[in-house]
């Protein structure tokens, strides 16, 4: 474990234009843990993720990755920090104009000075690990949703990042593909010692994968803990999420 955590948010406020979606966010994530972020639709989970991966500058507070203030550093240094981070966006976000192979090679080409042959080899290894190495020349439109998710995970993991962020990785996947993806995320934690941060609505994923879960509601972190501890919570917001019921409006919430 590092002295300062792989991710540290200190009193972060983040949102769009004038209106903050989240305020007062303090959060630390350490190596080797899977942290799930849950909350009702529109509560701000993706917004929080965007702030953590350098895509949305907070209005207040600081986001530290690997002990460095992400939004205070120069662009070049930020690139170096982000080369240690893998991101699996919602809806996969594979580049539609690039083949599967070029998609998976993209982070190596953009973020490192490695020779193309090495990046090519790394991409093929990752595709093989995820069982989609038969498709390297296909375009993203020519593969299934489950295959696209696996390709997207191969791309997120191709540089063996110490930190991986996934937004809804199991959305629209059948149970078998969801289980494949879950196993792969556990492998990253266990074999690679990576920290995995997952935004999800899938309570099965929360129960089986998370070491810690953070509940977002009413513009902030409402609760945090192990899935089993949260499942016993008396907080109506937390209870509703675990029982898959409509989440009651929290005082001060939307
Ligand atoms: N680009 C944007 N510009 C303005 N407002 C936005 C933007 N993206 C999201 N929002 C608003 O910010 C709030 C939080 O959205 P966010 O996508 O973070 O929620 P979420 O918890 O990830 O939701 P879901 O579970 O439905 O994906 C919502 O009210 C949403 O409408």
CSV table of N, CA and C in Angstrom, one decimal, residues 36-189:
chain,number,residue,atom,x,y,z
A,36,UNK,N,-16.5,-0.5,-5.7
A,36,UNK,CA,-17.7,-0.2,-6.6
A,36,UNK,C,-18.3,1.1,-6.1
A,37,UNK,N,-18.8,1.8,-7.1
A,37,UNK,CA,-19.5,3.1,-6.9
A,37,UNK,C,-20.9,2.9,-7.3
A,38,UNK,N,-21.9,3.0,-6.4
A,38,UNK,CA,-23.3,2.7,-6.8
A,38,UNK,C,-24.1,4.0,-6.4
A,39,UNK,N,-25.3,4.0,-6.9
A,39,UNK,CA,-26.2,5.1,-6.7
A,39,UNK,C,-27.3,5.2,-7.7
A,40,UNK,N,-28.4,5.9,-7.4
A,40,UNK,CA,-29.5,6.0,-8.4
A,40,UNK,C,-29.0,6.6,-9.7
A,41,UNK,N,-29.8,6.4,-10.7
A,41,UNK,CA,-29.5,7.0,-12.0
A,41,UNK,C,-29.5,8.5,-11.8
A,42,UNK,N,-28.5,9.2,-12.4
A,42,UNK,CA,-28.4,10.6,-12.3
A,42,UNK,C,-27.7,11.1,-11.0
A,43,UNK,N,-27.3,10.2,-10.1
A,43,UNK,CA,-26.8,10.7,-8.8
A,43,UNK,C,-25.4,11.2,-9.0
A,44,UNK,N,-24.7,10.9,-10.0
A,44,UNK,CA,-23.3,11.5,-10.2
A,44,UNK,C,-22.2,10.5,-10.3
A,45,UNK,N,-22.5,9.3,-10.5
A,45,UNK,CA,-21.4,8.3,-10.5
A,45,UNK,C,-20.4,8.5,-11.7
A,46,UNK,N,-21.0,8.7,-12.9
A,46,UNK,CA,-20.1,8.9,-14.0
A,46,UNK,C,-19.4,10.2,-13.9
A,47,UNK,N,-20.0,11.2,-13.3
A,47,UNK,CA,-19.4,12.5,-13.1
A,47,UNK,C,-18.2,12.3,-12.2
A,48,UNK,N,-18.3,11.6,-11.2
A,48,UNK,CA,-17.2,11.3,-10.3
A,48,UNK,C,-16.1,10.6,-11.0
A,49,UNK,N,-16.4,9.6,-11.8
A,49,UNK,CA,-15.4,8.9,-12.6
A,49,UNK,C,-14.7,9.8,-13.5
A,50,UNK,N,-15.4,10.7,-14.2
A,50,UNK,CA,-14.8,11.6,-15.1
A,50,UNK,C,-13.8,12.5,-14.4
A,51,UNK,N,-14.1,12.9,-13.2
A,51,UNK,CA,-13.2,13.8,-12.5
A,51,UNK,C,-11.9,13.0,-12.1
A,52,UNK,N,-12.1,11.7,-11.8
A,52,UNK,CA,-10.9,10.9,-11.4
A,52,UNK,C,-10.0,10.5,-12.6
A,53,UNK,N,-10.5,10.6,-13.8
A,53,UNK,CA,-9.6,10.2,-15.0
A,53,UNK,C,-9.2,11.4,-15.8
A,54,UNK,N,-9.3,12.6,-15.2
A,54,UNK,CA,-8.8,13.7,-15.9
A,54,UNK,C,-9.7,14.4,-17.0
A,55,UNK,N,-10.9,14.0,-17.0
A,55,UNK,CA,-11.8,14.5,-18.1
A,55,UNK,C,-12.7,15.6,-17.6
A,56,UNK,N,-12.8,15.8,-16.3
A,56,UNK,CA,-13.7,16.9,-15.8
A,56,UNK,C,-13.1,17.5,-14.6
A,57,UNK,N,-12.6,18.7,-14.8
A,57,UNK,CA,-11.9,19.4,-13.7
A,57,UNK,C,-12.9,19.8,-12.6
A,58,UNK,N,-12.5,19.5,-11.3
A,58,UNK,CA,-13.4,19.8,-10.2
A,58,UNK,C,-13.5,21.4,-10.1
A,59,UNK,N,-14.6,21.8,-9.6
A,59,UNK,CA,-14.8,23.3,-9.3
A,59,UNK,C,-14.0,23.6,-8.0
A,60,UNK,N,-13.9,22.6,-7.2
A,60,UNK,CA,-13.1,22.8,-5.9
A,60,UNK,C,-12.5,21.5,-5.5
A,61,UNK,N,-11.5,21.6,-4.6
A,61,UNK,CA,-10.8,20.4,-4.1
A,61,UNK,C,-9.8,19.9,-5.0
A,62,UNK,N,-9.2,18.7,-4.7
A,62,UNK,CA,-8.1,18.2,-5.5
A,62,UNK,C,-8.3,16.7,-5.7
A,63,UNK,N,-7.9,16.3,-6.9
A,63,UNK,CA,-7.8,14.8,-7.3
A,63,UNK,C,-6.4,14.4,-7.4
A,64,UNK,N,-5.9,13.5,-6.6
A,64,UNK,CA,-4.5,13.0,-6.7
A,64,UNK,C,-4.5,11.6,-7.2
A,65,UNK,N,-3.7,11.4,-8.2
A,65,UNK,CA,-3.5,10.0,-8.7
A,65,UNK,C,-2.0,9.7,-8.4
A,66,UNK,N,-1.7,8.6,-7.8
A,66,UNK,CA,-0.3,8.2,-7.5
A,66,UNK,C,0.4,9.3,-6.8
A,67,UNK,N,-0.3,10.0,-5.9
A,67,UNK,CA,0.3,11.1,-5.1
A,67,UNK,C,0.5,12.4,-5.8
A,68,UNK,N,0.0,12.5,-7.1
A,68,UNK,CA,0.2,13.8,-7.8
A,68,UNK,C,-1.2,14.4,-8.1
A,69,UNK,N,-1.2,15.7,-8.0
A,69,UNK,CA,-2.4,16.5,-8.2
A,69,UNK,C,-2.7,16.6,-9.7
A,70,UNK,N,-3.7,15.8,-10.1
A,70,UNK,CA,-4.0,15.6,-11.5
A,70,UNK,C,-4.2,16.9,-12.3
A,71,UNK,N,-4.9,17.8,-11.7
A,71,UNK,CA,-5.3,19.0,-12.4
A,71,UNK,C,-4.4,20.2,-12.2
A,72,UNK,N,-3.3,19.9,-11.4
A,72,UNK,CA,-2.4,21.0,-11.2
A,72,UNK,C,-1.1,20.8,-12.0
A,73,UNK,N,-1.0,19.6,-12.6
A,73,UNK,CA,0.2,19.3,-13.4
A,73,UNK,C,0.1,19.7,-14.8
A,74,UNK,N,1.3,19.8,-15.5
A,74,UNK,CA,1.3,20.2,-16.9
A,74,UNK,C,0.8,19.0,-17.7
A,75,UNK,N,0.4,19.3,-18.9
A,75,UNK,CA,-0.3,18.3,-19.8
A,75,UNK,C,0.6,17.1,-20.0
A,76,UNK,N,1.9,17.3,-20.2
A,76,UNK,CA,2.8,16.2,-20.4
A,76,UNK,C,2.9,15.2,-19.2
A,77,UNK,N,3.0,15.8,-18.1
A,77,UNK,CA,3.1,15.0,-16.8
A,77,UNK,C,1.8,14.3,-16.6
A,78,UNK,N,0.7,15.0,-17.0
A,78,UNK,CA,-0.6,14.4,-16.8
A,78,UNK,C,-0.7,13.1,-17.7
A,79,UNK,N,-0.2,13.2,-18.9
A,79,UNK,CA,-0.1,12.1,-19.9
A,79,UNK,C,0.6,10.9,-19.2
A,80,UNK,N,1.7,11.2,-18.6
A,80,UNK,CA,2.6,10.2,-18.0
A,80,UNK,C,1.8,9.5,-16.8
A,81,UNK,N,1.1,10.3,-16.1
A,81,UNK,CA,0.2,9.7,-15.0
A,81,UNK,C,-0.9,8.8,-15.6
A,82,UNK,N,-1.5,9.4,-16.6
A,82,UNK,CA,-2.7,8.7,-17.2
A,82,UNK,C,-2.2,7.4,-17.9
A,83,UNK,N,-0.9,7.3,-18.3
A,83,UNK,CA,-0.5,6.0,-18.9
A,83,UNK,C,-0.5,4.9,-17.9
A,84,UNK,N,-0.6,5.2,-16.6
A,84,UNK,CA,-0.6,4.2,-15.6
A,84,UNK,C,-2.1,3.9,-15.2
A,85,UNK,N,-3.0,4.4,-16.0
A,85,UNK,CA,-4.5,4.3,-15.7
A,85,UNK,C,-5.2,3.7,-17.0
A,86,UNK,N,-6.0,2.7,-16.7
A,86,UNK,CA,-6.9,2.1,-17.8
A,86,UNK,C,-8.3,2.5,-17.6
A,87,UNK,N,-9.0,2.8,-18.7
A,87,UNK,CA,-10.4,3.3,-18.6
A,87,UNK,C,-11.3,2.5,-19.5
A,88,UNK,N,-12.3,1.9,-19.0
A,88,UNK,CA,-13.3,1.2,-19.8
A,88,UNK,C,-14.6,2.1,-19.7
A,89,UNK,N,-14.9,2.8,-20.8
A,89,UNK,CA,-16.0,3.7,-20.7
A,89,UNK,C,-17.3,3.0,-20.9
A,90,UNK,N,-18.4,3.7,-20.5
A,90,UNK,CA,-19.8,3.2,-20.7
A,90,UNK,C,-19.9,3.1,-22.2
A,91,UNK,N,-20.7,2.1,-22.7
A,91,UNK,CA,-20.9,1.9,-24.1
A,91,UNK,C,-19.6,1.6,-24.8
A,92,UNK,N,-18.6,1.1,-24.1
A,92,UNK,CA,-17.3,0.7,-24.7
A,92,UNK,C,-16.5,1.7,-25.3
A,93,UNK,N,-17.1,2.6,-26.1
A,93,UNK,CA,-16.3,3.7,-26.7
A,93,UNK,C,-15.1,3.2,-27.5
A,94,UNK,N,-15.3,2.1,-28.2
A,94,UNK,CA,-14.2,1.7,-29.1
A,94,UNK,C,-14.3,2.7,-30.3
A,95,UNK,N,-13.1,3.0,-30.9
A,95,UNK,CA,-13.1,3.9,-32.0
A,95,UNK,C,-13.6,3.2,-33.2
A,96,UNK,N,-14.7,3.7,-33.8
A,96,UNK,CA,-15.4,2.9,-34.8
A,96,UNK,C,-14.6,2.9,-36.1
A,97,UNK,N,-13.7,3.9,-36.3
A,97,UNK,CA,-12.9,3.9,-37.5
A,97,UNK,C,-11.6,3.0,-37.5
A,98,UNK,N,-11.4,2.4,-36.3
A,98,UNK,CA,-10.2,1.6,-36.2
A,98,UNK,C,-10.6,0.1,-36.0
A,99,UNK,N,-9.7,-0.8,-36.5
A,99,UNK,CA,-9.9,-2.2,-36.3
A,99,UNK,C,-9.8,-2.5,-34.8
A,100,UNK,N,-10.2,-3.7,-34.4
A,100,UNK,CA,-10.1,-4.2,-33.0
A,100,UNK,C,-8.7,-4.1,-32.6
A,101,UNK,N,-7.7,-4.6,-33.4
A,101,UNK,CA,-6.3,-4.5,-33.1
A,101,UNK,C,-5.8,-3.1,-32.8
A,102,UNK,N,-6.2,-2.2,-33.8
A,102,UNK,CA,-5.7,-0.8,-33.6
A,102,UNK,C,-6.3,-0.2,-32.4
A,103,UNK,N,-7.5,-0.5,-32.1
A,103,UNK,CA,-8.1,0.0,-30.8
A,103,UNK,C,-7.3,-0.4,-29.6
A,104,UNK,N,-6.9,-1.7,-29.6
A,104,UNK,CA,-6.2,-2.2,-28.4
A,104,UNK,C,-4.7,-1.6,-28.4
A,105,UNK,N,-4.2,-1.4,-29.6
A,105,UNK,CA,-2.8,-0.8,-29.6
A,105,UNK,C,-2.8,0.7,-29.3
A,106,UNK,N,-4.0,1.3,-29.3
A,106,UNK,CA,-4.1,2.8,-29.2
A,106,UNK,C,-3.4,3.4,-28.0
A,107,UNK,N,-3.7,2.8,-26.8
A,107,UNK,CA,-3.0,3.4,-25.6
A,107,UNK,C,-1.5,3.4,-25.6
A,108,UNK,N,-1.0,2.2,-26.2
A,108,UNK,CA,0.5,2.1,-26.3
A,108,UNK,C,1.1,3.1,-27.2
A,109,UNK,N,0.3,3.4,-28.3
A,109,UNK,CA,0.8,4.3,-29.3
A,109,UNK,C,0.7,5.8,-28.8
A,110,UNK,N,-0.4,6.0,-28.1
A,110,UNK,CA,-0.6,7.4,-27.6
A,110,UNK,C,0.2,7.8,-26.4
A,111,UNK,N,0.4,6.8,-25.5
A,111,UNK,CA,0.9,7.2,-24.2
A,111,UNK,C,2.3,6.7,-23.9
A,112,UNK,N,2.9,5.9,-24.8
A,112,UNK,CA,4.3,5.4,-24.5
A,112,UNK,C,5.2,5.6,-25.8
A,113,UNK,N,6.5,5.4,-25.5
A,113,UNK,CA,7.4,5.5,-26.7
A,113,UNK,C,7.8,4.1,-27.1
A,114,UNK,N,7.1,3.0,-26.7
A,114,UNK,CA,7.4,1.7,-27.1
A,114,UNK,C,7.4,1.5,-28.6
A,115,UNK,N,8.3,0.6,-29.2
A,115,UNK,CA,8.2,0.3,-30.6
A,115,UNK,C,6.9,-0.3,-31.0
A,116,UNK,N,6.4,-0.1,-32.2
A,116,UNK,CA,5.1,-0.6,-32.6
A,116,UNK,C,5.0,-2.1,-32.5
A,117,UNK,N,6.2,-2.8,-32.8
A,117,UNK,CA,6.1,-4.3,-32.7
A,117,UNK,C,5.8,-4.8,-31.3
A,118,UNK,N,6.3,-4.1,-30.3
A,118,UNK,CA,6.1,-4.4,-28.9
A,118,UNK,C,4.6,-4.2,-28.6
A,119,UNK,N,4.1,-3.0,-29.0
A,119,UNK,CA,2.7,-2.7,-28.7
A,119,UNK,C,1.8,-3.7,-29.4
A,120,UNK,N,2.1,-4.1,-30.6
A,120,UNK,CA,1.4,-5.1,-31.3
A,120,UNK,C,1.3,-6.4,-30.5
A,121,UNK,N,2.5,-6.8,-30.0
A,121,UNK,CA,2.6,-8.1,-29.3
A,121,UNK,C,1.7,-8.0,-28.0
A,122,UNK,N,1.8,-6.9,-27.3
A,122,UNK,CA,1.1,-6.7,-26.1
A,122,UNK,C,-0.4,-6.7,-26.3
A,123,UNK,N,-0.8,-6.1,-27.5
A,123,UNK,CA,-2.3,-6.1,-27.8
A,123,UNK,C,-2.8,-7.5,-28.1
A,124,UNK,N,-1.9,-8.3,-28.8
A,124,UNK,CA,-2.4,-9.7,-29.1
A,124,UNK,C,-2.5,-10.5,-27.9
A,125,UNK,N,-1.5,-10.3,-27.0
A,125,UNK,CA,-1.5,-11.1,-25.7
A,125,UNK,C,-2.8,-10.8,-24.9
A,126,UNK,N,-3.2,-9.5,-24.9
A,126,UNK,CA,-4.3,-9.1,-24.1
A,126,UNK,C,-5.6,-9.6,-24.8
A,127,UNK,N,-5.7,-9.6,-26.1
A,127,UNK,CA,-6.9,-10.1,-26.8
A,127,UNK,C,-7.0,-11.6,-26.6
A,128,UNK,N,-5.9,-12.3,-26.6
A,128,UNK,CA,-5.9,-13.7,-26.4
A,128,UNK,C,-6.4,-14.0,-25.0
A,129,UNK,N,-5.9,-13.3,-24.0
A,129,UNK,CA,-6.3,-13.5,-22.6
A,129,UNK,C,-7.8,-13.4,-22.4
A,130,UNK,N,-8.4,-12.5,-23.2
A,130,UNK,CA,-9.9,-12.2,-23.1
A,130,UNK,C,-10.7,-13.0,-24.1
A,131,UNK,N,-10.0,-13.9,-24.8
A,131,UNK,CA,-10.7,-14.8,-25.7
A,131,UNK,C,-11.2,-14.2,-27.0
A,132,UNK,N,-10.7,-13.0,-27.4
A,132,UNK,CA,-11.2,-12.4,-28.6
A,132,UNK,C,-10.0,-12.1,-29.6
A,133,UNK,N,-9.0,-13.0,-29.6
A,133,UNK,CA,-7.9,-12.9,-30.5
A,133,UNK,C,-8.2,-13.3,-31.9
A,134,UNK,N,-9.4,-13.9,-32.2
A,134,UNK,CA,-9.7,-14.3,-33.5
A,134,UNK,C,-10.2,-13.2,-34.4
A,135,UNK,N,-10.4,-12.0,-33.7
A,135,UNK,CA,-11.0,-10.9,-34.4
A,135,UNK,C,-10.2,-9.7,-34.7
A,136,UNK,N,-8.9,-9.7,-34.8
A,136,UNK,CA,-8.1,-8.5,-34.7
A,136,UNK,C,-8.4,-7.5,-35.9
A,137,UNK,N,-8.7,-8.1,-37.1
A,137,UNK,CA,-8.9,-7.2,-38.2
A,137,UNK,C,-10.3,-6.7,-38.4
A,138,UNK,N,-11.2,-7.2,-37.5
A,138,UNK,CA,-12.6,-6.8,-37.6
A,138,UNK,C,-12.8,-5.3,-37.1
A,139,UNK,N,-13.8,-4.7,-37.6
A,139,UNK,CA,-14.1,-3.3,-37.2
A,139,UNK,C,-15.1,-3.5,-36.0
A,140,UNK,N,-15.2,-2.5,-35.1
A,140,UNK,CA,-16.1,-2.6,-33.9
A,140,UNK,C,-17.5,-2.9,-34.3
A,141,UNK,N,-18.0,-2.4,-35.5
A,141,UNK,CA,-19.4,-2.6,-35.9
A,141,UNK,C,-19.6,-4.1,-36.3
A,142,UNK,N,-18.5,-4.9,-36.4
A,142,UNK,CA,-18.6,-6.2,-36.9
A,142,UNK,C,-18.5,-7.3,-35.8
A,143,UNK,N,-18.5,-6.8,-34.6
A,143,UNK,CA,-18.4,-7.8,-33.5
A,143,UNK,C,-19.6,-7.6,-32.5
A,144,UNK,N,-19.8,-8.6,-31.7
A,144,UNK,CA,-21.0,-8.6,-30.8
A,144,UNK,C,-20.8,-7.6,-29.6
A,145,UNK,N,-21.8,-7.3,-28.9
A,145,UNK,CA,-21.7,-6.4,-27.7
A,145,UNK,C,-20.8,-7.0,-26.7
A,146,UNK,N,-20.9,-8.3,-26.4
A,146,UNK,CA,-20.1,-9.0,-25.4
A,146,UNK,C,-18.6,-9.0,-25.8
A,147,UNK,N,-18.4,-9.2,-27.1
A,147,UNK,CA,-17.0,-9.2,-27.7
A,147,UNK,C,-16.4,-7.8,-27.5
A,148,UNK,N,-17.3,-6.8,-27.8
A,148,UNK,CA,-16.8,-5.4,-27.8
A,148,UNK,C,-16.4,-5.0,-26.3
A,149,UNK,N,-17.2,-5.5,-25.4
A,149,UNK,CA,-16.8,-5.2,-24.0
A,149,UNK,C,-15.4,-5.8,-23.6
A,150,UNK,N,-15.2,-7.1,-24.2
A,150,UNK,CA,-13.9,-7.7,-23.9
A,150,UNK,C,-12.8,-7.0,-24.6
A,151,UNK,N,-13.0,-6.5,-25.8
A,151,UNK,CA,-12.0,-5.8,-26.5
A,151,UNK,C,-11.7,-4.5,-25.8
A,152,UNK,N,-12.8,-3.8,-25.3
A,152,UNK,CA,-12.6,-2.6,-24.5
A,152,UNK,C,-11.8,-2.8,-23.3
A,153,UNK,N,-12.0,-4.0,-22.6
A,153,UNK,CA,-11.2,-4.3,-21.4
A,153,UNK,C,-9.8,-4.6,-21.8
A,154,UNK,N,-9.6,-5.3,-22.9
A,154,UNK,CA,-8.2,-5.5,-23.4
A,154,UNK,C,-7.5,-4.2,-23.6
A,155,UNK,N,-8.2,-3.2,-24.2
A,155,UNK,CA,-7.6,-1.9,-24.5
A,155,UNK,C,-7.3,-1.2,-23.1
A,156,UNK,N,-8.2,-1.3,-22.2
A,156,UNK,CA,-8.0,-0.6,-20.9
A,156,UNK,C,-6.8,-1.2,-20.2
A,157,UNK,N,-6.6,-2.6,-20.4
A,157,UNK,CA,-5.6,-3.3,-19.6
A,157,UNK,C,-4.3,-3.5,-20.4
A,158,UNK,N,-4.1,-3.0,-21.6
A,158,UNK,CA,-3.0,-3.4,-22.4
A,158,UNK,C,-1.7,-2.9,-21.9
A,159,UNK,N,-1.7,-1.8,-21.1
A,159,UNK,CA,-0.4,-1.3,-20.6
A,159,UNK,C,-0.3,-1.8,-19.1
A,160,UNK,N,-1.0,-2.8,-18.7
A,160,UNK,CA,-1.0,-3.4,-17.3
A,160,UNK,C,-1.1,-2.2,-16.3
A,161,UNK,N,-2.1,-1.4,-16.4
A,161,UNK,CA,-2.2,-0.2,-15.5
A,161,UNK,C,-2.4,-0.6,-14.0
A,162,UNK,N,-1.9,0.2,-13.2
A,162,UNK,CA,-2.0,0.0,-11.7
A,162,UNK,C,-3.4,0.3,-11.3
A,163,UNK,N,-4.1,1.1,-12.1
A,163,UNK,CA,-5.4,1.6,-11.7
A,163,UNK,C,-6.4,1.4,-12.9
A,164,UNK,N,-7.5,0.8,-12.7
A,164,UNK,CA,-8.5,0.7,-13.8
A,164,UNK,C,-9.8,1.2,-13.4
A,165,UNK,N,-10.4,2.1,-14.3
A,165,UNK,CA,-11.7,2.6,-14.0
A,165,UNK,C,-12.7,2.0,-15.0
A,166,UNK,N,-13.8,1.5,-14.6
A,166,UNK,CA,-14.8,0.9,-15.5
A,166,UNK,C,-16.1,1.5,-15.2
A,167,UNK,N,-16.8,2.1,-16.3
A,167,UNK,CA,-18.1,2.6,-16.1
A,167,UNK,C,-19.1,1.6,-16.7
A,168,UNK,N,-19.9,1.0,-15.8
A,168,UNK,CA,-20.9,0.0,-16.2
A,168,UNK,C,-20.4,-1.1,-17.1
A,169,UNK,N,-19.3,-1.8,-16.6
A,169,UNK,CA,-18.7,-2.8,-17.5
A,169,UNK,C,-19.6,-4.0,-17.9
A,170,UNK,N,-20.6,-4.3,-17.1
A,170,UNK,CA,-21.4,-5.5,-17.4
A,170,UNK,C,-22.8,-5.1,-18.0
A,171,UNK,N,-23.0,-3.8,-18.2
A,171,UNK,CA,-24.3,-3.4,-18.8
A,171,UNK,C,-24.5,-4.0,-20.1
A,172,UNK,N,-25.7,-4.5,-20.4
A,172,UNK,CA,-26.1,-5.2,-21.6
A,172,UNK,C,-25.3,-6.5,-21.9
A,173,UNK,N,-24.6,-7.0,-20.9
A,173,UNK,CA,-24.0,-8.3,-21.1
A,173,UNK,C,-24.8,-9.5,-20.6
A,174,UNK,N,-24.8,-10.6,-21.2
A,174,UNK,CA,-25.5,-11.8,-20.7
A,174,UNK,C,-24.7,-12.3,-19.5
A,175,UNK,N,-25.3,-13.2,-18.7
A,175,UNK,CA,-24.6,-13.6,-17.4
A,175,UNK,C,-23.3,-14.2,-17.7
A,176,UNK,N,-23.1,-15.0,-18.8
A,176,UNK,CA,-21.8,-15.7,-19.0
A,176,UNK,C,-20.7,-14.6,-19.3
A,177,UNK,N,-21.0,-13.7,-20.2
A,177,UNK,CA,-20.0,-12.7,-20.5
A,177,UNK,C,-19.8,-11.8,-19.3
A,178,UNK,N,-20.8,-11.5,-18.5
A,178,UNK,CA,-20.6,-10.7,-17.2
A,178,UNK,C,-19.7,-11.4,-16.3
A,179,UNK,N,-19.8,-12.8,-16.2
A,179,UNK,CA,-18.9,-13.5,-15.3
A,179,UNK,C,-17.5,-13.5,-15.8
A,180,UNK,N,-17.3,-13.6,-17.2
A,180,UNK,CA,-16.0,-13.6,-17.8
A,180,UNK,C,-15.3,-12.3,-17.4
A,181,UNK,N,-16.1,-11.2,-17.5
A,181,UNK,CA,-15.5,-9.9,-17.3
A,181,UNK,C,-15.2,-9.7,-15.8
A,182,UNK,N,-16.1,-10.2,-14.9
A,182,UNK,CA,-15.8,-10.2,-13.5
A,182,UNK,C,-14.6,-10.9,-13.1
A,183,UNK,N,-14.4,-12.1,-13.7
A,183,UNK,CA,-13.2,-12.9,-13.4
A,183,UNK,C,-12.0,-12.2,-13.8
A,184,UNK,N,-12.0,-11.5,-14.9
A,184,UNK,CA,-10.9,-10.8,-15.5
A,184,UNK,C,-10.5,-9.6,-14.5
A,185,UNK,N,-11.5,-9.0,-14.0
A,185,UNK,CA,-11.3,-7.8,-13.1
A,185,UNK,C,-10.6,-8.3,-11.8
A,186,UNK,N,-11.1,-9.5,-11.3
A,186,UNK,CA,-10.5,-10.1,-10.1
A,186,UNK,C,-9.0,-10.5,-10.4
A,187,UNK,N,-8.8,-11.0,-11.6
A,187,UNK,CA,-7.4,-11.4,-12.0
A,187,UNK,C,-6.5,-10.2,-11.9
A,188,UNK,N,-7.0,-9.0,-12.4
A,188,UNK,CA,-6.2,-7.8,-12.4
A,188,UNK,C,-5.8,-7.4,-11.0
A,189,UNK,N,-6.8,-7.5,-10.1
A,189,UNK,CA,-6.5,-7.2,-8.7
A,189,UNK,C,-5.6,-8.2,-8.1
